[in-house]
Short mmCIF file of C-alpha atoms and ligand atoms in Angstrom, two decimals:
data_model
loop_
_atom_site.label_atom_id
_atom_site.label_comp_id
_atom_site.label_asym_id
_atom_site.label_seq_id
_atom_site.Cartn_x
_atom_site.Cartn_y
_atom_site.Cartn_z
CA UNK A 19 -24.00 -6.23 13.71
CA UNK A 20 -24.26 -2.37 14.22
CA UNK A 21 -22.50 0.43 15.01
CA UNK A 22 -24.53 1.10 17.78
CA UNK A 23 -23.58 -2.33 19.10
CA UNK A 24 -20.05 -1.86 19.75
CA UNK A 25 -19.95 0.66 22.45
CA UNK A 26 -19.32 3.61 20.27
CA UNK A 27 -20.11 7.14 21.73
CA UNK A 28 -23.28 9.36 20.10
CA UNK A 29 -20.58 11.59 18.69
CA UNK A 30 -19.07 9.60 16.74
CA UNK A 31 -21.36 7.36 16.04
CA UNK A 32 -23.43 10.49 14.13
CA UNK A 33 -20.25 10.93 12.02
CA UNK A 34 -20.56 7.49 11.12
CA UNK A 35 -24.11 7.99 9.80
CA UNK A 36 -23.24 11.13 7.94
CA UNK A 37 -20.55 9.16 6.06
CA UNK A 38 -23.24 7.05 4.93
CA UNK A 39 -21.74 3.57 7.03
CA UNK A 40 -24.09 1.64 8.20
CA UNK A 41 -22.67 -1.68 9.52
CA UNK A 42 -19.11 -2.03 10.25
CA UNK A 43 -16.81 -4.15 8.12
CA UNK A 44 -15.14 -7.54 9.43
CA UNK A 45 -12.13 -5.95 10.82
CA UNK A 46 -13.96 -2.93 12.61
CA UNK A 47 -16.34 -5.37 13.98
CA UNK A 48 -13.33 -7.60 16.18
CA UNK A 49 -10.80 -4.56 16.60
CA UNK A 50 -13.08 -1.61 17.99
CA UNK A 51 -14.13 -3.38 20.73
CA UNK A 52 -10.60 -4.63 21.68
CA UNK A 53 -8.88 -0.90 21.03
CA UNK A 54 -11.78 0.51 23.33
CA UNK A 55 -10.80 -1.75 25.90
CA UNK A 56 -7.36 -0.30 25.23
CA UNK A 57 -5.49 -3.84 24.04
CA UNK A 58 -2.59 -3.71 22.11
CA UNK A 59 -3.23 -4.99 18.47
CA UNK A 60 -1.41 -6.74 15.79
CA UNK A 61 -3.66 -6.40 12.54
CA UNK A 62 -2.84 -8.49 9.58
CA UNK A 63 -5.30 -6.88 6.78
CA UNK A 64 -4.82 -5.38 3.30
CA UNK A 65 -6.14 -1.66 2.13
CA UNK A 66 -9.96 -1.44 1.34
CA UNK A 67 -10.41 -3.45 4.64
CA UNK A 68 -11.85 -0.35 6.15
CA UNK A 69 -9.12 -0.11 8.85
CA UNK A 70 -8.41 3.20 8.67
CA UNK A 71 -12.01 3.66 10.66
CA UNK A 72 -10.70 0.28 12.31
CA UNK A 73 -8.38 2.07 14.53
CA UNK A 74 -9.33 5.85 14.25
CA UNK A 75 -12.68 5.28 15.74
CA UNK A 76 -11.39 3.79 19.13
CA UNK A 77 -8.81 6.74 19.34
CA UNK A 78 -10.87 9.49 18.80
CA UNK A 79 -13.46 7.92 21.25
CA UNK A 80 -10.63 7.87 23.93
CA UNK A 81 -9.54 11.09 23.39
CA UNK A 82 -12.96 12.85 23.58
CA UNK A 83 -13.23 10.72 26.44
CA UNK A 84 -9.94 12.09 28.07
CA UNK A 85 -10.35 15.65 26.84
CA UNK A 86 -10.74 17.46 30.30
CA UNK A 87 -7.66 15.99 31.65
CA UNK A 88 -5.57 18.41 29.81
CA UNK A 89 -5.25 22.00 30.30
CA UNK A 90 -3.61 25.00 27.87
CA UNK A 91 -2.47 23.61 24.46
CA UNK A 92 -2.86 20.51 22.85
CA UNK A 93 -0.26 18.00 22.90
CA UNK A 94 0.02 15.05 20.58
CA UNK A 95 -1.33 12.44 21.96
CA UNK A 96 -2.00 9.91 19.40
CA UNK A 97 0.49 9.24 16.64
CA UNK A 98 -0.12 7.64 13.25
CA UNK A 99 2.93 6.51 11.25
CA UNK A 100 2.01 6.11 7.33
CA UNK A 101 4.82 5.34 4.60
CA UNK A 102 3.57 7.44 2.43
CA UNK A 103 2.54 11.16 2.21
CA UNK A 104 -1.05 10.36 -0.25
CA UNK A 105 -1.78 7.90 2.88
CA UNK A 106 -1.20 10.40 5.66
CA UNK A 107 -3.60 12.91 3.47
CA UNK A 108 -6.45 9.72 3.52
CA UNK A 109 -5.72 9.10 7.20
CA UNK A 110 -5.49 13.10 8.30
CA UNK A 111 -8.85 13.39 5.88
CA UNK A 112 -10.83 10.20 7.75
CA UNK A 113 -9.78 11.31 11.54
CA UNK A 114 -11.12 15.18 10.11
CA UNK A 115 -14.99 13.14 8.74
CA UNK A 116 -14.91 10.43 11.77
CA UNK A 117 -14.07 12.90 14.29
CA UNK A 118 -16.09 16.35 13.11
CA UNK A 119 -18.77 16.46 16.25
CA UNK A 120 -15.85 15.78 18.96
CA UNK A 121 -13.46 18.70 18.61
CA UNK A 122 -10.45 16.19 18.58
CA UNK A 123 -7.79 17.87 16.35
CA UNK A 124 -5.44 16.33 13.63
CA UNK A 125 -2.51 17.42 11.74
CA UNK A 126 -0.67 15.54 8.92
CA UNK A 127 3.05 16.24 8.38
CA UNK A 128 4.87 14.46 5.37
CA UNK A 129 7.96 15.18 3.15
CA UNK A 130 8.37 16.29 0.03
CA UNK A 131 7.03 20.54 0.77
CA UNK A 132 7.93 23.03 2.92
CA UNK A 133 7.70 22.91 6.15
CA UNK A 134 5.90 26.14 7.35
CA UNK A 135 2.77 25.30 6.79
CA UNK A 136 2.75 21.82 8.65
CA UNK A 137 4.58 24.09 11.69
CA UNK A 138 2.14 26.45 11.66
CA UNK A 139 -0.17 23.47 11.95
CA UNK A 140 2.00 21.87 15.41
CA UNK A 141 2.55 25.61 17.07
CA UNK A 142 -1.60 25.90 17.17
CA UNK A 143 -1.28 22.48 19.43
CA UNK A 144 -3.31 19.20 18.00
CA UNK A 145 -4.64 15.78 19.46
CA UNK A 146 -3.45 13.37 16.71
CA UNK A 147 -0.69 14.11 14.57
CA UNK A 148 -0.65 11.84 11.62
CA UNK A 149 2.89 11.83 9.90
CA UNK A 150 5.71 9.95 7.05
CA UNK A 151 8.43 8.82 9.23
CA UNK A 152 11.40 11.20 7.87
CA UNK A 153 9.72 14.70 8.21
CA UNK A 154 8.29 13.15 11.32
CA UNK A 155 12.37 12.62 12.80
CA UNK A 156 13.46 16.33 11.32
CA UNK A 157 10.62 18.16 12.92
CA UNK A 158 11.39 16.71 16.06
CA UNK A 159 15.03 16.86 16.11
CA UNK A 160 14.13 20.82 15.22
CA UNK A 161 12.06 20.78 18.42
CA UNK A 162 8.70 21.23 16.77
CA UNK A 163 7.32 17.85 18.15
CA UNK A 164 7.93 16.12 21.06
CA UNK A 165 6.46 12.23 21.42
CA UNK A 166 6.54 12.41 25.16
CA UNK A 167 2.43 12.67 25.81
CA UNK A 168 1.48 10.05 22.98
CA UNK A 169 -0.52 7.05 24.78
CA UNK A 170 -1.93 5.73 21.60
CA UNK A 171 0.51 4.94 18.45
CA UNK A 172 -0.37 3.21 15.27
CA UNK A 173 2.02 1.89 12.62
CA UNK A 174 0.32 1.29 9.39
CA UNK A 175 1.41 -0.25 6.46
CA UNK A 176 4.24 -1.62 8.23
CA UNK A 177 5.33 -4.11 5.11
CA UNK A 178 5.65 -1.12 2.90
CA UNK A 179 8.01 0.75 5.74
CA UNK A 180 10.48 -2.17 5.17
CA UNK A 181 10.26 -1.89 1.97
CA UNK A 182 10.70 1.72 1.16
CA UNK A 183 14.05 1.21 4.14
CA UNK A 184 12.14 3.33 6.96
CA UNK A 185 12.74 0.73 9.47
CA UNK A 186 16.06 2.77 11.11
CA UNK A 187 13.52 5.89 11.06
CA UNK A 188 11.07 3.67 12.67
CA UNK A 189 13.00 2.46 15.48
CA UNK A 190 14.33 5.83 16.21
CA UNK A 191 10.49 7.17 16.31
CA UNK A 192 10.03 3.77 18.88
CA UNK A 193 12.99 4.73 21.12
CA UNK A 194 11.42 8.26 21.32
CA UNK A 195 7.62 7.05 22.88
CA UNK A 196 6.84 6.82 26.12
CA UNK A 197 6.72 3.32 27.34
CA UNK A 198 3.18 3.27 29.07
CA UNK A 199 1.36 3.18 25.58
CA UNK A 200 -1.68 1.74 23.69
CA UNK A 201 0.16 0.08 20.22
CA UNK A 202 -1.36 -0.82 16.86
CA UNK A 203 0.49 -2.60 14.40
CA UNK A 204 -0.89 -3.25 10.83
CA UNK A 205 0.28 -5.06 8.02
CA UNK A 206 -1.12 -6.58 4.78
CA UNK A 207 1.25 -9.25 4.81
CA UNK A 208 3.54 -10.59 7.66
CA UNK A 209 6.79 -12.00 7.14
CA UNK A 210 9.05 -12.78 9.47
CA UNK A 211 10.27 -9.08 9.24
CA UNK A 212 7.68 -7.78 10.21
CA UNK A 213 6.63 -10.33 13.07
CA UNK A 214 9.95 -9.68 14.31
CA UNK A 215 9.35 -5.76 14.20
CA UNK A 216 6.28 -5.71 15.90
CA UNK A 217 7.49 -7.18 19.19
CA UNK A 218 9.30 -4.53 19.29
CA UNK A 219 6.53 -1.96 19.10
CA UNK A 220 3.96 -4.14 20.41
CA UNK A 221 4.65 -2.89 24.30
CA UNK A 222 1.58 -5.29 25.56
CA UNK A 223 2.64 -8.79 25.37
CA UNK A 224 -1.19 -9.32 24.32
CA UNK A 225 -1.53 -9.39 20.64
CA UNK A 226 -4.41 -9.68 18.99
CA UNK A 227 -4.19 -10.69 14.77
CA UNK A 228 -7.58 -10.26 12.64
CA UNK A 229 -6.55 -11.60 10.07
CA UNK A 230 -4.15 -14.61 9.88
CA UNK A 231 -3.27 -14.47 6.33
CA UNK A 232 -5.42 -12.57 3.97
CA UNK A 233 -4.69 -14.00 0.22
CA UNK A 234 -6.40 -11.40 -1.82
CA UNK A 235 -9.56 -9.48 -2.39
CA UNK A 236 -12.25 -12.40 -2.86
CA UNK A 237 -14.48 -9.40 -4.31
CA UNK A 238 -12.06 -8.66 -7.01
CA UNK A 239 -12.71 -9.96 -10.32
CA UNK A 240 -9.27 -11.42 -11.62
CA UNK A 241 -7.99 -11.80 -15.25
CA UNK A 242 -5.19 -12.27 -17.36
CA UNK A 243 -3.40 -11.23 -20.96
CA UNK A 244 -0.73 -12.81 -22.30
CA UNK A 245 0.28 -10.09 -24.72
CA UNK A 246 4.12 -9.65 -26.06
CA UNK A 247 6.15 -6.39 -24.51
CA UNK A 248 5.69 -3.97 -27.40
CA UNK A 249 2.08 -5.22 -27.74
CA UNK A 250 1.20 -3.78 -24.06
CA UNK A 251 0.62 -0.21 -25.20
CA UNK A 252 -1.61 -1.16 -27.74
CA UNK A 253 -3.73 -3.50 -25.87
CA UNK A 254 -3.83 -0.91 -22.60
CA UNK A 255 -5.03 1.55 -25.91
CA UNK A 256 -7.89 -1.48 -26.39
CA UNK A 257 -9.19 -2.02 -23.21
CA UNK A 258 -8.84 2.39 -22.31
CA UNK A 259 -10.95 2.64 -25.54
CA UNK A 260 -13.69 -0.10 -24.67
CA UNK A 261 -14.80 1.55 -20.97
CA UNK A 262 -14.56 4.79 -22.19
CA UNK A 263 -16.46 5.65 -18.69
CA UNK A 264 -14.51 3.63 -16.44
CA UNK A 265 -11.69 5.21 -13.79
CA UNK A 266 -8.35 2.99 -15.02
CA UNK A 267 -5.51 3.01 -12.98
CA UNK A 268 -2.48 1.41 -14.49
CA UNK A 269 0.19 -0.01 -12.75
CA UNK A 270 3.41 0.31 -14.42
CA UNK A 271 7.01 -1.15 -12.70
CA UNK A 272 8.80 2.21 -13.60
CA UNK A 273 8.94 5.78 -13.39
CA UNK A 274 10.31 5.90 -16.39
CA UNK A 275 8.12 3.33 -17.87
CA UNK A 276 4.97 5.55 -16.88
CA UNK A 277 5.65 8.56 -18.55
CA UNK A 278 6.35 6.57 -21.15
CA UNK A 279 3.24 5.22 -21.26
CA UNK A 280 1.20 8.57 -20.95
CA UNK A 281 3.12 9.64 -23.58
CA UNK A 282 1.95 6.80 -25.99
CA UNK A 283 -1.65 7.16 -24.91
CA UNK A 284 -1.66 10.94 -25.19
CA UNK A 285 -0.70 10.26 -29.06
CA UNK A 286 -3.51 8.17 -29.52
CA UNK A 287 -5.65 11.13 -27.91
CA UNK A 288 -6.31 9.42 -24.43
CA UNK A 289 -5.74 11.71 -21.65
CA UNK A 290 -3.73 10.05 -18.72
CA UNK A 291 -1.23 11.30 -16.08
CA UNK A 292 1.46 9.66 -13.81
CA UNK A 293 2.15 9.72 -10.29
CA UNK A 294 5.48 8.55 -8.92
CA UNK A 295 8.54 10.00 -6.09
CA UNK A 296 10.13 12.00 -9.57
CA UNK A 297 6.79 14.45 -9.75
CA UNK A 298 6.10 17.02 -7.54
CA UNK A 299 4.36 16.65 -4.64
CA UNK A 300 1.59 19.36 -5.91
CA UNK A 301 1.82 17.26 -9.46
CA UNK A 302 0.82 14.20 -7.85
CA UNK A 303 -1.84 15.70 -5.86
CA UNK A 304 -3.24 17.45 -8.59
CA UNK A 305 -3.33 14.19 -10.62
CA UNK A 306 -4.64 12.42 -8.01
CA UNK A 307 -7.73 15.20 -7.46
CA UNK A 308 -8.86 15.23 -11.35
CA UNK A 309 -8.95 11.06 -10.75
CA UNK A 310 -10.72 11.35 -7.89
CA UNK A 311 -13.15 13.75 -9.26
CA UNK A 312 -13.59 11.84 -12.55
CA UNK A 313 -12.40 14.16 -14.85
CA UNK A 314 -9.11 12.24 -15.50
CA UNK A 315 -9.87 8.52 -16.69
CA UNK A 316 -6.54 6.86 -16.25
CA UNK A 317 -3.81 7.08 -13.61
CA UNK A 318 -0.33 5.38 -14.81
CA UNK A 319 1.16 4.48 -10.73
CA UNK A 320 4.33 3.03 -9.77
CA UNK A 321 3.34 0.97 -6.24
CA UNK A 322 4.88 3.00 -3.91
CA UNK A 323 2.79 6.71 -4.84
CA UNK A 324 -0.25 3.95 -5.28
CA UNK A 325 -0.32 3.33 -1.82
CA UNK A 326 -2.40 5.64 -0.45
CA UNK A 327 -4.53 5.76 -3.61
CA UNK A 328 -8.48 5.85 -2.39
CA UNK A 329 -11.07 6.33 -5.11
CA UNK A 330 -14.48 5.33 -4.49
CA UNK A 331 -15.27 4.34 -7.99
CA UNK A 332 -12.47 2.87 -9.15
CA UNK A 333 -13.75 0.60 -11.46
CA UNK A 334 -10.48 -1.26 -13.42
CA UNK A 335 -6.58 -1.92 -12.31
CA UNK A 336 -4.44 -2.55 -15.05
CA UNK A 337 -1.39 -4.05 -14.24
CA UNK A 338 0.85 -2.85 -17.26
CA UNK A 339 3.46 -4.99 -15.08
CA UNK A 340 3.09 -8.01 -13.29
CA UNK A 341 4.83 -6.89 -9.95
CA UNK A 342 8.01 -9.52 -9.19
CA UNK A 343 6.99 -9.21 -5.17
CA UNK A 344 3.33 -11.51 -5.20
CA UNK A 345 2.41 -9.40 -2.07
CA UNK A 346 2.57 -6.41 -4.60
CA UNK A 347 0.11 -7.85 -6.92
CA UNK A 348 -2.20 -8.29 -3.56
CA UNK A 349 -1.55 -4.60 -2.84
CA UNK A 350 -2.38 -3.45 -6.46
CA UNK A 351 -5.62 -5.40 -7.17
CA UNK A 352 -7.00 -4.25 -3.29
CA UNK A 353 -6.77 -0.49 -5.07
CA UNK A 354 -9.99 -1.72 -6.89
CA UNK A 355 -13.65 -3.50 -4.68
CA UNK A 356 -13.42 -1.46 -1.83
CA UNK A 357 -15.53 -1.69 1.24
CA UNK A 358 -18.34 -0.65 -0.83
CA UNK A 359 -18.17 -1.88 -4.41
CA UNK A 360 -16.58 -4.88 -6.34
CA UNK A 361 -13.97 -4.43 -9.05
CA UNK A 362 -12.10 -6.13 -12.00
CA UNK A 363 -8.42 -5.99 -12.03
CA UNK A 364 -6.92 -7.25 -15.48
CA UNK A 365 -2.70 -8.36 -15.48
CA UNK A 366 -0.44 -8.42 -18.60
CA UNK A 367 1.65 -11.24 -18.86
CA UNK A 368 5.07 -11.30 -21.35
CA UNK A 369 7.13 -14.18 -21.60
CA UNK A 370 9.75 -13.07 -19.00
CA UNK A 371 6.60 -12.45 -16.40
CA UNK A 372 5.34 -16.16 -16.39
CA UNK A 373 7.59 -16.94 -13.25
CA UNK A 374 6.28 -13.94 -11.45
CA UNK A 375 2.39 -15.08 -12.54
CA UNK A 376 3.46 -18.66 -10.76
CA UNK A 377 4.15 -16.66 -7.65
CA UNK A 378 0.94 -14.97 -7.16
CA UNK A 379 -0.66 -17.70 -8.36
CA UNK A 380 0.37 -19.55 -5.53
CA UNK A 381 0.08 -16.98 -3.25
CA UNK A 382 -2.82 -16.07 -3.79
CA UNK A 383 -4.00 -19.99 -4.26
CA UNK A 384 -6.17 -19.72 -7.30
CA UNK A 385 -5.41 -19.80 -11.03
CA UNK A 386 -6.21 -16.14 -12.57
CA UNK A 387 -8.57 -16.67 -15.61
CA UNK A 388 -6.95 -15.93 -19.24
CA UNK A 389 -8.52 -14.02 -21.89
CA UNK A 390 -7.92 -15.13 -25.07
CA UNK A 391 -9.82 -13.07 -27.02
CA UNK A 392 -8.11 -9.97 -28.16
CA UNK A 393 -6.48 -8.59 -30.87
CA UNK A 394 -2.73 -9.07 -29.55
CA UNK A 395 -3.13 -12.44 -28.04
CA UNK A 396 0.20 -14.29 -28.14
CA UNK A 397 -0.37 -18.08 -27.76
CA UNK A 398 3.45 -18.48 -27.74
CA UNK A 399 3.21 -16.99 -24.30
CA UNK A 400 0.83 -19.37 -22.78
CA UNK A 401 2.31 -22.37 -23.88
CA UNK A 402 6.41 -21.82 -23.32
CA UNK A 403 6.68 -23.78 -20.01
CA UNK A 404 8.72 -22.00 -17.38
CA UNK A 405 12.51 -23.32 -16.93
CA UNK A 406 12.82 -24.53 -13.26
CA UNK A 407 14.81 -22.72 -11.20
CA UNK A 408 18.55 -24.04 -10.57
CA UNK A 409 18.22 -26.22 -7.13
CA UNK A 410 20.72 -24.08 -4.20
CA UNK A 411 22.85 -27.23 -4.38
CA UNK A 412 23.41 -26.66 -8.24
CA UNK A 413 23.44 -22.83 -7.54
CA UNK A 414 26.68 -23.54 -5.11
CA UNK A 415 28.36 -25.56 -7.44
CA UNK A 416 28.39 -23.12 -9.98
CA UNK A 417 29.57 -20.46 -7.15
CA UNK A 418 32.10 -22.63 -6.44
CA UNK A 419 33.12 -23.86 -9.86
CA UNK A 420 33.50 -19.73 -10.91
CA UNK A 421 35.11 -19.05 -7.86
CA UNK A 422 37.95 -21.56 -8.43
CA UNK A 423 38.55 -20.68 -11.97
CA UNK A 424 38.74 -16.81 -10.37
CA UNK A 425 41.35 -18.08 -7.97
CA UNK A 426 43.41 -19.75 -10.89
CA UNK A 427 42.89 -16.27 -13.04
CA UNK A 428 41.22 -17.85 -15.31
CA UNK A 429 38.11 -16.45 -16.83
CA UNK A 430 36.99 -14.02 -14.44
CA UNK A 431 33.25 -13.08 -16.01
CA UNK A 432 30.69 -12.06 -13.53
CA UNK A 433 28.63 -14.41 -12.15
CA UNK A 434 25.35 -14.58 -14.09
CA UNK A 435 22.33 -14.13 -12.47
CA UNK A 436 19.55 -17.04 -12.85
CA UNK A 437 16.69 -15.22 -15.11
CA UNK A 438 13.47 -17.48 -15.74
CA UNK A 439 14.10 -16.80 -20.31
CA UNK A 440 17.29 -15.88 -22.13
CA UNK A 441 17.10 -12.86 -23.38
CA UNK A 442 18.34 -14.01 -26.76
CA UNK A 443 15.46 -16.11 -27.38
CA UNK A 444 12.55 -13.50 -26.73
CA UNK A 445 13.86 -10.07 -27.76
P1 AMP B 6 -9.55 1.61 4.20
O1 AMP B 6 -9.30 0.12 4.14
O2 AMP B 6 -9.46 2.13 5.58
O3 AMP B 6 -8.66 2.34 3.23
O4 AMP B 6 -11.07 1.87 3.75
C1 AMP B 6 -11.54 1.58 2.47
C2 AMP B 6 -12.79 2.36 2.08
O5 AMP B 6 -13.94 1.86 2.76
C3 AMP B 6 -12.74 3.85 2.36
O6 AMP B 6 -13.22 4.50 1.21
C4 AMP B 6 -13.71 4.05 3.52
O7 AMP B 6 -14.33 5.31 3.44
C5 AMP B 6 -14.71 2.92 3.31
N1 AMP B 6 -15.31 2.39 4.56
C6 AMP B 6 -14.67 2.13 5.72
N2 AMP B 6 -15.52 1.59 6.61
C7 AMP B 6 -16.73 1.52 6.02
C8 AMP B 6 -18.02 1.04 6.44
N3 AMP B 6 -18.22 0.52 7.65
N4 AMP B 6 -19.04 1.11 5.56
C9 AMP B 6 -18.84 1.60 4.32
N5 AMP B 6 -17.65 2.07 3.86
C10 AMP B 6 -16.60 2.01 4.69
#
């Protein structure tokens, strides 16, 4: 299938070829022709899908479309929630390449700067505004924006909104739409949460959902190292120094733990930076323009200022961390084979990390390949089985048992919490 054969108007369709797309991906294929016949959507599919294009392309085909029905200023009418602010940029950037031969307008607003700027922006009037939920709620309870013209509103990332806590912003941003709407939901992962937030949103009882359940990126080659804590550094110093070429980005749990790391690699002369909510928002960008430009290697990224992360030749994902959430891990390793190209995403595994590897391995429902040859290999690691979790029936008769000898003021400790290794054993 082509472009060409899913109704798409010459203008946009030109854009397309100047991007250098020639057929559309899966999820463009079955959700452009469903948004241009203006159904509601429920998409289910993880970053590097292409559905940014997914739903932009059916927008700014309806607002060209639409564009002499308005007279004076532009109002919004198309709004794109992102969670994050490095998203919104992608999002604002796309809508700017997909749309350049209609004269459909964007403008991105997001936290974490001044607001003049992005005001500026609103008072010249735009089509689509593209926007982070909080900023989004301040500028319109300052009266800069008003929701009342949207007809077309798209919730991305909506799994990550729970997580970061936007969903009271997000129902407030709901409330504040007009009810006569065209809705797009999309998730990488859905939950029950999530399910139950998009009938909410989801005004047209019709939903459509591209992807049931999409396990991870089959593209992506997969490996693991089962390397000791304090050996992590040196074997992320390994692998950094054997693709001296390659774009890295490293996922690391912390903020603190990824300064931490760009401090050790900086001593062994390996230039890295870090991106999470402590920097700056001009910090992060800046980091985030040398790695896209290639003339910063590594990138250490905790997984929420990863999110919006698009870099066409991202060769290698690191995670420093294996992620506790298995959805994360999905997240992480779809930073790496893109639409376009394949990647390799490499996990190191402690002790302590073996119940979270069970996780994904089961989520993902495939057994991750272990290296075994390196310098810091720790067959201790492999072969400690994981204790079983305490059954909930055991769980509430220890609950019960503490509680009692509480009541009796006895020994009053605080309830331990179940952790897969004693500490004890492996420190
Ligand atoms: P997304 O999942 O929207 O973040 O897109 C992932 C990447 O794929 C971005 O770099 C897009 O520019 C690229 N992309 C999207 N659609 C296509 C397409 N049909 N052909 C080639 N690249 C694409």
């Amino acid at each position: 299938m082509k472009f060409t054969d899913l109704g798409i108007i010459t203008p946009i369709l030109k854009a397309l070829a100047a991007e250098g797309y020639t057929h559309p991906t899966p999820i463009q294929e079955q959700a452009i022709p469903l948004l241009l016949n203006r159904e509601d959507l429920l998409g289910c599919a993880q970053t590097g899908t292409g559905k940014t294009a997914a739903f932009t392309i059916p927008i700014l085909q309806h607002l060209f479309n639409s564009r002499n029905d308005y007279k004076g200023r532009r109002r919004i009418r198309s709004l794109i929630v992102t969670p994050t602010r490095e998203l919104a940029i992608q999002i604002s950037e796309n809508i700017t390449a997909y749309g350049k031969y209609t004269g459909i307008k964007n403008v991105v607003v997001f936290g974490g700067v001044k607001q003049l700027s992005q005001t500026n922006a609103l008072r010249q009037g735009t089509d689509i505004l593209v926007a982070t939920p909080g900023r989004l709620l301040d500028l319109i309870s300052q009266g800069f924006i008003t929701l009342k013209d949207v007809k077309y509103f798209v919730l991305d990332e909506a799994d990550q909104m729970l997580d970061m806590g936007f969903i009271h912003d997000i129902k407030k941003i709901i409330a504040k739409l007009p009810v006569k709407r065209q809705s797009l939901f999309f998730s990488a992962t859905m939950p029950s949460a999530i399910i139950n937030l998009s009938s909410n949103i989801l005004g047209n009882p019709q939903k459509v959902t591209i992807k049931p359940k999409q396990a991870t990126a089959e593209k992506v080659e997969q490996a693991i190292y089962f390397v000791s804590k304090p050996n992590k550094t040196k074997l992320l110093i390994h692998i950094i120094e054997a693709n001296p070429e390659a774009s890295i980005l490293v996922f690391s749990r912390t903020k603190h733990g990824s300064d931490k790391i760009v401090r050790i690699l900086a001593k062994a002369h390996i230039k890295a930076a870090a991106i999470h909510g402590n920097k700056s928002q001009g910090a992060r960008q800046r980091a985030l323009g040398n790695f896209k430009k290639g003339t910063l290697n590594v990138l250490i990224a905790t997984d929420i200022a990863a999110r919006g992360i698009d870099v066409e030749e991202l060769s290698l994902v690191i995670n420093f961390d294996l992620p506790n959430i298995p959805e994360t891990y999905v997240h992480r390793i779809g930073r790496t084979g893109r639409a376009k190209s394949s990647g390799i995403a490499l996990s190191f595994c402690n002790v302590e990390e073996k119940a979270y590897l069970k996780d994904i391995q089961k989520l993902i429902n495939q057994e991750i390949p272990v290296i075994r040859e390196h310098p810091f290999v720790d067959d201790e690691i492999e072969e400690t089985p994981i204790p079983k979790k305490p059954s909930k029936n055991q769980q509430k008769k220890t609950q019960h048992h503490s509680k009692k000898i509480k009541k009796e003021g006895g020994n009053t400790h605080k309830k331990k919490k179940w952790r897969p290794y004693s500490k004890k054993r492996y420190s």
